[in-house]
XYZ file of C-alpha atoms in Angstrom:
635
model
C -19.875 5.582 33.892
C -22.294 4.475 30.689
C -20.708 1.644 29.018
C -21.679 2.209 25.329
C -23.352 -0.901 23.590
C -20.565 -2.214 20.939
C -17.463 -4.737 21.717
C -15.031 -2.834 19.145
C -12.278 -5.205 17.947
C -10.119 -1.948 18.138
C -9.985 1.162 19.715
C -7.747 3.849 18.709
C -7.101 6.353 20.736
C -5.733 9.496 19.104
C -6.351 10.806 15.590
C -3.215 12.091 14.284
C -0.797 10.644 11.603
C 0.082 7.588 14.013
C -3.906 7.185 15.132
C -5.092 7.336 11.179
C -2.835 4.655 10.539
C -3.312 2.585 12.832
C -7.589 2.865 12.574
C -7.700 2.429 8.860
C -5.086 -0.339 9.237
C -7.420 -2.226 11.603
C -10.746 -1.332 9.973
C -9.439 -2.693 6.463
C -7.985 -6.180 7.796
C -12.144 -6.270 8.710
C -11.659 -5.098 12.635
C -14.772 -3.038 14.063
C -12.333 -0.067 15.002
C -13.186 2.983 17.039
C -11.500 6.118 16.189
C -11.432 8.688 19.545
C -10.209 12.168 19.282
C -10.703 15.108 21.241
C -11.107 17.412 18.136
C -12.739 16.156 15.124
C -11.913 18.918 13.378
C -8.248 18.218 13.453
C -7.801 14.503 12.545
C -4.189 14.569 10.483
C -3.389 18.043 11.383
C -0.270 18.881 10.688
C 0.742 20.923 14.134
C 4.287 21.800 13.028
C 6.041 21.313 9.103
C 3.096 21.627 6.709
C 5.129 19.017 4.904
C 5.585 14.902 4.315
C 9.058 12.823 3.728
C 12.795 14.214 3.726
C 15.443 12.343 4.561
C 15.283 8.976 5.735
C 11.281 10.002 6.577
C 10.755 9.705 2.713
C 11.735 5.740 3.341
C 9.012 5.709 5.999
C 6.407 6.707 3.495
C 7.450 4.350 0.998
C 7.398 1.853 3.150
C 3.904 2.877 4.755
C 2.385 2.658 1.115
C 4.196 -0.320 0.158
C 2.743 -2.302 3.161
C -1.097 -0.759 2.142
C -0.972 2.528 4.490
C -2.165 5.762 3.798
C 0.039 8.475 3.978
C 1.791 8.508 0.856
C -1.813 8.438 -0.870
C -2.692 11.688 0.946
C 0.406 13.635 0.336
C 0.244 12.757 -3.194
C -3.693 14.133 -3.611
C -2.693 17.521 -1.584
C 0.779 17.958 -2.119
C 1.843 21.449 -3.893
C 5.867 20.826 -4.612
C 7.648 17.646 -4.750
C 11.621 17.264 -4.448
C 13.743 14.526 -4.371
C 16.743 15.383 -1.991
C 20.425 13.934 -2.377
C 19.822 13.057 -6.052
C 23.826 13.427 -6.382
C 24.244 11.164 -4.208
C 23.674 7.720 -4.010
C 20.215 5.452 -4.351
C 20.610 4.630 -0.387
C 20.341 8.106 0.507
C 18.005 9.402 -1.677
C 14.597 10.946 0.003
C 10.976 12.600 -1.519
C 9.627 15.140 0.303
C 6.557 17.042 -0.359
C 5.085 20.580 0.990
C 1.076 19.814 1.569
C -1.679 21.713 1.471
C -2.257 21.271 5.156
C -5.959 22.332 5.515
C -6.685 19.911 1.800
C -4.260 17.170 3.826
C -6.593 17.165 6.920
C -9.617 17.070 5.335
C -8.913 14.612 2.387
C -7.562 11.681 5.626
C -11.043 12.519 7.472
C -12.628 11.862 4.103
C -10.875 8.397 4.102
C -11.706 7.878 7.376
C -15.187 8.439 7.308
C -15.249 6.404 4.222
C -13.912 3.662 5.794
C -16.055 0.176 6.382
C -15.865 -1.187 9.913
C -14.316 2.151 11.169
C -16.417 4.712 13.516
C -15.139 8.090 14.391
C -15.900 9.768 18.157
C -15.149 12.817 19.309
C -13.705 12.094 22.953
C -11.292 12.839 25.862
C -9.885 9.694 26.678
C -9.135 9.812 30.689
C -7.909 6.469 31.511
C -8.022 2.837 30.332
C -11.048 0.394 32.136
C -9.443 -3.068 33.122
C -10.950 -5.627 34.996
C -8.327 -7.215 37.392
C -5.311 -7.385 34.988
C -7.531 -7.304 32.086
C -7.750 -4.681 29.973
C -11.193 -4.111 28.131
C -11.811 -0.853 27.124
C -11.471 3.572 27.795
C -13.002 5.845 29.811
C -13.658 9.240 28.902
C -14.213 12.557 30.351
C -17.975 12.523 29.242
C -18.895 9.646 31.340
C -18.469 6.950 28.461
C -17.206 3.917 28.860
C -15.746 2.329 25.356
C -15.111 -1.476 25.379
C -12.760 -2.698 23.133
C -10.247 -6.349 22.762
C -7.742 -4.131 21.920
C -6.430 -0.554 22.233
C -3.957 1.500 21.065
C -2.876 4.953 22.419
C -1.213 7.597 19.773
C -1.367 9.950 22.551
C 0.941 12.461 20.486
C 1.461 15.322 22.425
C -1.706 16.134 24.378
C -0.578 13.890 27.805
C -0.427 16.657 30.263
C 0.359 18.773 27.602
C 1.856 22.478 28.553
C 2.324 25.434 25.708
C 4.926 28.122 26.845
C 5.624 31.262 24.994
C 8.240 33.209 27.156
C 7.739 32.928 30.262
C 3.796 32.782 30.303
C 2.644 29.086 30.035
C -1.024 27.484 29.874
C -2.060 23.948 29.398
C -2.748 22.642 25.636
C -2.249 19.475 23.609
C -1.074 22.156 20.991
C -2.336 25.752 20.066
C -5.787 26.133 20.496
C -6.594 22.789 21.747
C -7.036 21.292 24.925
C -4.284 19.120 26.615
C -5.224 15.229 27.883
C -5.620 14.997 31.481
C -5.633 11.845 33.880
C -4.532 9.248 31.279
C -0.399 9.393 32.103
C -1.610 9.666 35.495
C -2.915 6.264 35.396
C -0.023 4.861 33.231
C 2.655 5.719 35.915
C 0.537 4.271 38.698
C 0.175 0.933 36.023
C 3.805 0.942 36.537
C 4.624 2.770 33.184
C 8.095 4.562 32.957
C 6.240 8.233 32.091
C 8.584 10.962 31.232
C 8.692 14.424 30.114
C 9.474 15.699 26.474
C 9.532 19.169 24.761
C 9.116 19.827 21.168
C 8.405 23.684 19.677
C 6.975 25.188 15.948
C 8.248 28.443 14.446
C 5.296 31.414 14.061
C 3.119 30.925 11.149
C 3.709 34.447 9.037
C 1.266 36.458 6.771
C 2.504 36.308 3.335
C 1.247 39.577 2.429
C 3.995 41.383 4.637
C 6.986 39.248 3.171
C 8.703 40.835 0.152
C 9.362 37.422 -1.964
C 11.238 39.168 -4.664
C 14.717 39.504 -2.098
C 14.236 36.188 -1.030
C 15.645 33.011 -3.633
C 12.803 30.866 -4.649
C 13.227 27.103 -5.089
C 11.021 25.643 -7.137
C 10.163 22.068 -6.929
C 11.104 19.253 -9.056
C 9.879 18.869 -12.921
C 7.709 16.660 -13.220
C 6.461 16.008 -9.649
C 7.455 12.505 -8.783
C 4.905 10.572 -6.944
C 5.619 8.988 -3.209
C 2.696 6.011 -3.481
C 3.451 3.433 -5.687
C 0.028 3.332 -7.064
C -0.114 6.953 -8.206
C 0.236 7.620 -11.980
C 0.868 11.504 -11.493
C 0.650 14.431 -9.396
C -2.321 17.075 -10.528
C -1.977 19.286 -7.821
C -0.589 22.855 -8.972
C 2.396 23.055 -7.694
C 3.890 26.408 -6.119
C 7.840 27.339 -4.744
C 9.233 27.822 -1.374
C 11.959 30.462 -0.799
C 14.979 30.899 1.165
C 16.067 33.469 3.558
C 18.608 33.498 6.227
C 19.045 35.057 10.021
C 21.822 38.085 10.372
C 23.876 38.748 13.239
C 21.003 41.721 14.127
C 18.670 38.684 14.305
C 20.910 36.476 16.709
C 21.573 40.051 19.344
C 17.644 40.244 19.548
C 17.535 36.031 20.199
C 20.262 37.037 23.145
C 18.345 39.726 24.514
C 15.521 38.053 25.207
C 17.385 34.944 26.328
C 16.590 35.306 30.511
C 12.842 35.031 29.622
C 13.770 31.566 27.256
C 11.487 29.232 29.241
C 14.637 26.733 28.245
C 17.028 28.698 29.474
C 15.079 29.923 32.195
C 15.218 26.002 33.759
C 10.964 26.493 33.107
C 11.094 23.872 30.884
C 11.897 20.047 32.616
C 10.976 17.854 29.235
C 14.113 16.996 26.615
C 14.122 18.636 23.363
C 14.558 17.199 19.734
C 18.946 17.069 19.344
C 18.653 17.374 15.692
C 15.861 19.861 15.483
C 16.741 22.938 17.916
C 14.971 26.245 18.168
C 16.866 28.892 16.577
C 17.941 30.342 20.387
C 19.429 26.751 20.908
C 21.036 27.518 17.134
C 22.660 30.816 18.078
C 23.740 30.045 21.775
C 25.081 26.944 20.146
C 27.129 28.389 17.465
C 28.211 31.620 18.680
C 30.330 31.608 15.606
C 27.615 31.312 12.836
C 26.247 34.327 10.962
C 23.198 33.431 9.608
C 21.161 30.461 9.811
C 18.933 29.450 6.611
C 14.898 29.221 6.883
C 12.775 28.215 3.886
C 9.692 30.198 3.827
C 6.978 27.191 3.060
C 3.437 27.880 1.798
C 0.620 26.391 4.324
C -1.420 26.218 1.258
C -2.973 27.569 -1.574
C -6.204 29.287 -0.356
C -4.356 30.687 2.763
C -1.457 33.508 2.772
C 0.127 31.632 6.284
C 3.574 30.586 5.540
C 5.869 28.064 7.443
C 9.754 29.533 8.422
C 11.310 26.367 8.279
C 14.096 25.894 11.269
C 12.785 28.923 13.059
C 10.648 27.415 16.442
C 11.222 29.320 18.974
C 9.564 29.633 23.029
C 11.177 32.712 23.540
C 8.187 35.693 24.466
C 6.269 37.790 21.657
C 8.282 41.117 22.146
C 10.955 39.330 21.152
C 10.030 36.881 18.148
C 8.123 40.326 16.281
C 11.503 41.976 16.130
C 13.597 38.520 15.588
C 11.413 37.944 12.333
C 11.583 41.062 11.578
C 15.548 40.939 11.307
C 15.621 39.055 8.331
C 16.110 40.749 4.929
C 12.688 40.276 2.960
C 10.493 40.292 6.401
C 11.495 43.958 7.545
C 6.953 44.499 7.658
C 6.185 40.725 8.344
C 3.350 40.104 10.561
C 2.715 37.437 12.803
C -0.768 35.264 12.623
C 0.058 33.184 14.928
C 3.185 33.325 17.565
C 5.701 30.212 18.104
C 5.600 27.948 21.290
C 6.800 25.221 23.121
C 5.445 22.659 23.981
C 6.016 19.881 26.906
C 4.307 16.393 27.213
C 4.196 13.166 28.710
C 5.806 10.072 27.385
C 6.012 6.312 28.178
C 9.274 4.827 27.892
C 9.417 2.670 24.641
C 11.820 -0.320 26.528
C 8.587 -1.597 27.768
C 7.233 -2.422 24.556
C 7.382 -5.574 22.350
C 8.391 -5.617 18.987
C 5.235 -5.756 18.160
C 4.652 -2.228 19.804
C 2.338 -4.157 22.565
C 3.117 -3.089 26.246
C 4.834 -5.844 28.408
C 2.841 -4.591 31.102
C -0.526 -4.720 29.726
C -1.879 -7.368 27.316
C -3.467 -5.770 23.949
C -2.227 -2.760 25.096
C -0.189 -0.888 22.035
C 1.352 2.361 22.077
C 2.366 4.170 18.563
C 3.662 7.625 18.229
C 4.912 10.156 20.013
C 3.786 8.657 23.318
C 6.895 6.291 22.263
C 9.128 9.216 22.557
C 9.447 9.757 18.721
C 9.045 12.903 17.032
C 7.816 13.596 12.976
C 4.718 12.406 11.535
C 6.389 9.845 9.065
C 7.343 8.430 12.322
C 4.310 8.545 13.940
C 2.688 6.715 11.225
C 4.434 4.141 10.639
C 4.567 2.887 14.291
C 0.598 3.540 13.926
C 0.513 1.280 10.655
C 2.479 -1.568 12.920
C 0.254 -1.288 15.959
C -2.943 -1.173 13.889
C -1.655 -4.361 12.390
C -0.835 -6.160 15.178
C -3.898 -5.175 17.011
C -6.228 -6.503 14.050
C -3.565 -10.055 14.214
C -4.209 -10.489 17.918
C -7.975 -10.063 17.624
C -7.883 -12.546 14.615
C -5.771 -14.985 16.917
C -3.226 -14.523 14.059
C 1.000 -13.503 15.292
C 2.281 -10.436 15.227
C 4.109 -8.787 12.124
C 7.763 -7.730 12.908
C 9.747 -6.206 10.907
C 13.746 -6.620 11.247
C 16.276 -4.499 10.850
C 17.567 -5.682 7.222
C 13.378 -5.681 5.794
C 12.134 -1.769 6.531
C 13.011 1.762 8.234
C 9.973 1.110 10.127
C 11.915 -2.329 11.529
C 14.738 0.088 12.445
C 12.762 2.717 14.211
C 10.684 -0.063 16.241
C 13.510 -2.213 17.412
C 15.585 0.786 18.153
C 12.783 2.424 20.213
C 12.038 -1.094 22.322
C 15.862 -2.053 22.359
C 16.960 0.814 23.752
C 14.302 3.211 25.232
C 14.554 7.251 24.124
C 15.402 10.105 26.497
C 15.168 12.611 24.205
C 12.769 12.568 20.890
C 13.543 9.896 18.480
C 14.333 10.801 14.480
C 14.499 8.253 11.865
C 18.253 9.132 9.833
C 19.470 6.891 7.059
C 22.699 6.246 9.449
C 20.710 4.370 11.867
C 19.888 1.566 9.708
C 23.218 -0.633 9.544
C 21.461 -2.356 5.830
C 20.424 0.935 4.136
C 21.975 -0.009 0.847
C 19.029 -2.838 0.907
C 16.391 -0.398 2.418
C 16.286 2.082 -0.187
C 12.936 4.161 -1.449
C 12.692 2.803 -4.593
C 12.323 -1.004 -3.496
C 10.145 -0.646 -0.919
C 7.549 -2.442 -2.989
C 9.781 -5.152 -3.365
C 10.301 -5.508 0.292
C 6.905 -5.435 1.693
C 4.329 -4.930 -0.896
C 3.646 -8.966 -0.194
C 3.530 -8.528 3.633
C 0.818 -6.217 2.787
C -0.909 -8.432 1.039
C -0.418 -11.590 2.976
C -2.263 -9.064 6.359
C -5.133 -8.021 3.696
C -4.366 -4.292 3.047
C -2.921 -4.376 -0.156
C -5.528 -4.764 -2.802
C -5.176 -7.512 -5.383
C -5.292 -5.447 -8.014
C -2.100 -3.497 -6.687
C -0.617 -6.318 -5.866
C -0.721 -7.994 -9.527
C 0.087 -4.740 -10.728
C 3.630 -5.362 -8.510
C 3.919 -8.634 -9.503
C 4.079 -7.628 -13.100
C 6.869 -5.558 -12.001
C 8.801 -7.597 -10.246
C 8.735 -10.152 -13.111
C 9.613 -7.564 -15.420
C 12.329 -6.619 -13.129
C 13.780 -10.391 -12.998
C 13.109 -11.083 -16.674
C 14.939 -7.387 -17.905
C 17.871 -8.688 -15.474
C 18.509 -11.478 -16.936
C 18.190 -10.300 -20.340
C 21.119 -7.604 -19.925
C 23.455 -10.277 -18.775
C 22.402 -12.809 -21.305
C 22.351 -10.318 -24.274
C 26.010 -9.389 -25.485
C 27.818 -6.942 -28.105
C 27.882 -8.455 -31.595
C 29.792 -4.954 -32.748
C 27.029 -4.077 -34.906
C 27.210 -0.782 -36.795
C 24.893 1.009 -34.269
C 27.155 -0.465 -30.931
C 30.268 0.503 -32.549
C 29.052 4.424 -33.542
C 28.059 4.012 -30.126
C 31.165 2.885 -28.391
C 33.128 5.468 -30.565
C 31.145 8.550 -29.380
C 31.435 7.572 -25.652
C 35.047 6.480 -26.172
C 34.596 3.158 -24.950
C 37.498 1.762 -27.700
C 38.330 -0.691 -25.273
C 34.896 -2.711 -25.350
C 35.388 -6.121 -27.253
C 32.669 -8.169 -28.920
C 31.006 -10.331 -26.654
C 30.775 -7.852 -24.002
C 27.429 -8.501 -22.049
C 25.301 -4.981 -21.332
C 24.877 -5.703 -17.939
C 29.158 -5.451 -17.816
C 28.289 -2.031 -19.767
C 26.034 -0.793 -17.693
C 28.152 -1.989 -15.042
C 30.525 0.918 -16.154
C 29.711 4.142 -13.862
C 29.659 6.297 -17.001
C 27.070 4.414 -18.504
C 23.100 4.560 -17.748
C 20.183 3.222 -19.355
C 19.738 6.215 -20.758
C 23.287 5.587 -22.929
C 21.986 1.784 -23.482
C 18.989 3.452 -25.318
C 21.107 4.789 -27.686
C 21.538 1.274 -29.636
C 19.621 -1.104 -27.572
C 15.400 -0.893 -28.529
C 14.303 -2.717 -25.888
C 16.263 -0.739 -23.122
C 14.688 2.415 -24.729
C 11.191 0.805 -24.413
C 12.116 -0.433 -20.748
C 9.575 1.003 -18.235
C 11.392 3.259 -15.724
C 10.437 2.044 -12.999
C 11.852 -1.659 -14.104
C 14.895 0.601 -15.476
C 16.197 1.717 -12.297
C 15.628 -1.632 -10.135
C 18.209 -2.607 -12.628
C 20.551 -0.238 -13.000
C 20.562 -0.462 -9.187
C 21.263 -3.821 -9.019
C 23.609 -4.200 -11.195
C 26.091 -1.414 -10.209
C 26.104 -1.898 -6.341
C 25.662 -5.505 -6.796
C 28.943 -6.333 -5.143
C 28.198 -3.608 -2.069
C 24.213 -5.419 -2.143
C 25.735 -9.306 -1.971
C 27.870 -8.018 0.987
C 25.419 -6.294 2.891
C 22.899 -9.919 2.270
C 25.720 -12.106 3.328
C 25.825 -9.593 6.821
C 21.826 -10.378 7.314
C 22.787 -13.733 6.956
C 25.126 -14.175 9.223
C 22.566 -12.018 11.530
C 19.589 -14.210 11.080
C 20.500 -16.654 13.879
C 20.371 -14.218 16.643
C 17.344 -11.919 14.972
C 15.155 -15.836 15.058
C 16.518 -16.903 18.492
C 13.275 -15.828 20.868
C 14.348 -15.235 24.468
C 11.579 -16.521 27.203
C 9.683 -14.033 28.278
C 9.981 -15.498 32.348
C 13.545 -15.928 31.488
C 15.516 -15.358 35.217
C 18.743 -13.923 33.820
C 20.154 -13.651 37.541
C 20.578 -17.098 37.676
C 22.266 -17.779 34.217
C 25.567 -18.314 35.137
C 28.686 -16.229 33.345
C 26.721 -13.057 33.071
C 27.938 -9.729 34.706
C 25.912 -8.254 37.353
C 25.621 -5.384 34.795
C 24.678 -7.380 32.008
C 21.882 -9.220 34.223
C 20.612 -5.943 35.093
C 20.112 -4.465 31.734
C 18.587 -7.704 30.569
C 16.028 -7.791 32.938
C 15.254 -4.614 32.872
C 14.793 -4.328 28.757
C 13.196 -7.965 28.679
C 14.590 -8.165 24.882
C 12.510 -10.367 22.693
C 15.400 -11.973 21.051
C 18.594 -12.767 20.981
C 18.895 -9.880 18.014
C 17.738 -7.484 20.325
C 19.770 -8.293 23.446
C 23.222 -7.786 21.196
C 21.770 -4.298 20.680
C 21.727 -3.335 24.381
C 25.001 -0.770 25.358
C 27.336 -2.983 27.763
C 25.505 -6.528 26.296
C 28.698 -7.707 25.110
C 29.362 -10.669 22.448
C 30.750 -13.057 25.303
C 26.987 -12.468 27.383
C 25.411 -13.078 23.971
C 27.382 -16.570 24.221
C 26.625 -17.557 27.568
C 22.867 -16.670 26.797
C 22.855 -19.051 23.376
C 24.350 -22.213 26.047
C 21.465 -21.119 28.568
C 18.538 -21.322 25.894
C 20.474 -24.158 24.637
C 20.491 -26.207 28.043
C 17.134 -24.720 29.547
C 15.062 -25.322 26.563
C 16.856 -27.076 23.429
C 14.625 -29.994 23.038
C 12.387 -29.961 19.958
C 9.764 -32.511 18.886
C 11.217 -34.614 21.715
C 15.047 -34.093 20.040
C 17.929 -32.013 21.462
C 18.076 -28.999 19.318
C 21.416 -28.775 17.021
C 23.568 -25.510 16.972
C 21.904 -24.619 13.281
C 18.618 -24.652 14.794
C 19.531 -22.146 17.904
């Protein structure tokens, strides 16, 4: 093995959404990062959706931009429709999502990447890690290289013994027309690694051409485009519609008939599908009772005619998905480009990782992705954002940035993946996150644009720009609560035409706009300096003020959370000999190794009264501070 001549800080292994991330997070905290991918030619390809964000994903972006990632940036600069889902519904549960070019996507990230000071991209196989004793220092790859590195991180996604099936025929591939990774789980499981077996599937990509769009319903995207970065003034890309078309019972009899050559359903298949993302057999033998399922027909792009059916993945054999897409009204002459798979691969079970997304096993070891059991790119790249974070912090001799649970999705997603493991692939929802009237899209900024900055990826001139914000924000606040009625002739024609007779002088506007019925937009109507209110200040207030009672609650439940989130829990900590603990419990603790206190009240069958017993042990094993016995405020 040739051991090449440069020490990298960081080496990433990996180069999709998780693997970008986590290189350009390292490179621009001023790491010497390595990049290593077996294609080049497919760094950020999107393998399944050709699209960014949805619900509780669009969080994920925000959050990845707010904190100085890249994703958000790229979707904005290739993405050709824009929507903003749930928008009758409240600000918690609001979500962007954006269709991409995907072939502009992929090139535009390996344009940043190449860009990039301190970062150099490889094209590689990576076959197994290269430790010395216990010490990990580097890769090995399938050319006879040898990569040393301080750190590494493996986004993996979901080339680890990867294995394609379509029917009953199966070959092995990291994903259509690219080789699988080979030797590198291998080596994990004999590490010690928990390695397990996933599935995941894509729908046929369809010629455009053969579809007759005028008997399908078009939905067009939203009016202006609304950005997902923070930092982007406006979308220029043209933007195009999807359109709708739904399954028929003829559709679901040809799924059934082809059903005993379902690798799924033919027990082919050992790994663990996504729940909340079935193929559309699963769909029908599911819901026997259903009609029709819906598929949105999604451009891949503008130069190509490919399109995307949305919801449609299927394994089931070629002879079978011609005639199934075939079925639905619009696609009686469609032609399949490319045919839908499945797709099985190795994972590593996410309870061995620190919050930090560091294996307890190895030291500087991080794992980001879908090697973490996880499915989506928004996902994928936000674990890659942490671990390239906390790669570049251990290098600098810095600790670790964690997110909790009441600060960020991504805090969610991480402590819910090393809390309690994944058997079957993980999806971010908006009813995971017990806080999500505090973790909404449009503060984001607010929450982490400073972390960010404090780590070095977000740019001083961004950040002042948020700054500004924020202080507008504060000052506008206070202004609407200070600044009352004096029933001027303007507020009362006002008050009249919205039949508000009940409004006395003296009335503050923030106890008007307090009123459901009433927006900004109404303030405008008398108040100038409402109407000249930036929007972006506008609706930071508006929120605030109307779920400020739901938004004090949900503070004063972090609060009373803090204690156990800030209790750390030794890592040699011998819960078989802390007295009052089940068997059970003792089991589960060792076993998950929880960081905290936080995290051990999040294990199933870690009851309150263990969580007790565990707050006397830390307090009688280790309570002494600066030569002091610790108080109870302090544990």
């Amino acid at each position: 093995m040739h051991s090449y001549e440069t020490i990298y800080d960081v080496i990433v292994v990996g180069a999709g959404h998780a693997g970008c991330e986590a290189a350009l997070a390292a490179a621009r905290m001023g790491c010497s990062t390595l990049l290593l991918t077996i294609n080049l030619d497919a760094v950020a390809l999107m393998s399944c959706n050709p699209a960014i964000g949805g619900l509780a994903k669009g969080h994920l972006v925000k959050e990845i931009d707010a904190l100085g990632g890249e994703m958000a940036r790229n979707i904005d600069a290739t993405g050709i429709q824009f929507r903003i889902l749930n928008t009758r519904k409240g600000p918690a549960v609001r979500a962007s999502r954006a269709q991409a070019d995907k072939q502009l996507y992929r090139l535009r990230m390996k344009r940043v990447l190449e860009q990039q000071d301190n970062l150099y991209l490889k094209q590689g196989e990576v076959t197994g890690l290269y430790l010395e004793g216990e010490e990990l220092r580097g890769v090995d790859t399938r050319s006879g290289i040898r990569f040393l590195g301080k750190t590494v991180i493996l986004t993996t996604g979901t080339f680890m013994r990867g294995l394609i099936h379509i029917g009953l025929t199966n070959y092995p591939g990291g994903r259509a027309g690219d080789l699988p990774s080979v030797g590198l789980s291998d080596q994990l499981g004999h590490l010690g690694f928990q390695v397990g077996r996933l599935k995941t599937g894509t729908p046929a990509r369809l010629d455009g051409r053969t579809i007759d769009f005028s008997r399908l319903e078009p939905q067009y995207g939203d009016d202006p485009p609304a950005p997902f970065s923070f930092s982007t003034e406006r979308i220029t890309m043209p933007q195009v519609p999807c359109h709708i078309a739904y399954t028929n019972p003829r559709s679901h009899e040809i799924i059934r008939s082809g059903l005993d050559r379902s690798p799924l359903y033919a027990g082919v298949i050992e790994g663990i599908g996504p729940r909340y993302c079935p193929s559309i057999e699963d769909k029908v033998v599911r819901f026997p009772d259903k009609e029709r399922h819906q598929t949105f027909i999604e451009p891949e792009g503008l130069e190509t005619v490919e399109v995307y059916p949305s919801g449609m993945s299927t394994s089931l054999p070629i002879d079978i998905q011609i005639p199934f897409y075939r079925s639905i009204e619009g696609l009686e002459r469609v032609e399949i480009m490319r045919p839908a798979y499945a797709i099985e691969y190795d994972y590593v079970d996410p309870i061995q990782l620190r919050a930090s997304l560091e294996t307890k096993l190895i030291r500087n070891l991080y794992h980001a992705g879908q090697i973490n059991g996880t499915s989506g790119y928004e996902e994928a790249a936000g674990q890659g954002l942490m671990a390239g974070i906390n790669a570049a912090l251990r290098v600098k001799g810095k600790e670790p940035l964690v997110l909790g649970r009441s600060e960020a999705y991504i805090g969610v997603m991480i402590d819910d993946l090393v809390t309690l493991g994944t058997k079957e692939p993980y999806r971010m929802f908006t009813s995971r996150a017990e806080y999500r009237l505090l973790l909404r899209e449009d503060n984001a900024d607010m929450r982490l644009r400073e972390k960010g900055h404090d780590v070095g990826l977000v740019r001083d001139e961004l950040f002042e720009h948020f700054l500004r914000k924020r202080e507008m924000v504060a000052a506008e606040y206070e202004r609407i609560c200070s600044g009352r009625l004096a029933m001027s002739d303007r507020e009362q024609e006002f008050l009249a035409r919205h039949e508000l007779v009940e409004i006395q002088k003296g009335t503050s506007l923030e106890q008007l706009l307090r009123r459901p019925e009433v927006t900004y937009k109404e303030l405008a109507e008398f108040d100038d300096v409402s109407r000249e209110t930036p929007h972006e200040v506008r609706e930071q207030v508006e929120i605030q003020v109307k779920y400020r009672g739901y938004i004090e609650r949900q503070l004063d439940q972090v609060e009373r959370a803090r204690k156990l989130e800030g209790t750390p829990l030794p890592e040699e900590m011998d819960y078989f000999s802390v007295n009052g603990l089940t068997t059970e419990v003792r089991e589960k603790l060792a076993k998950n190794r929880p960081d905290t206190l936080g995290q051990a009240s999040r294990i199933p069958g870690v009851t309150p009264a263990a969580i007790s017993v565990l707050s006397i042990a830390l307090k009688a094993k280790g309570g002494k501070q600066n030569g002091r016995e610790a108080g109870p405020e302090e544990m």
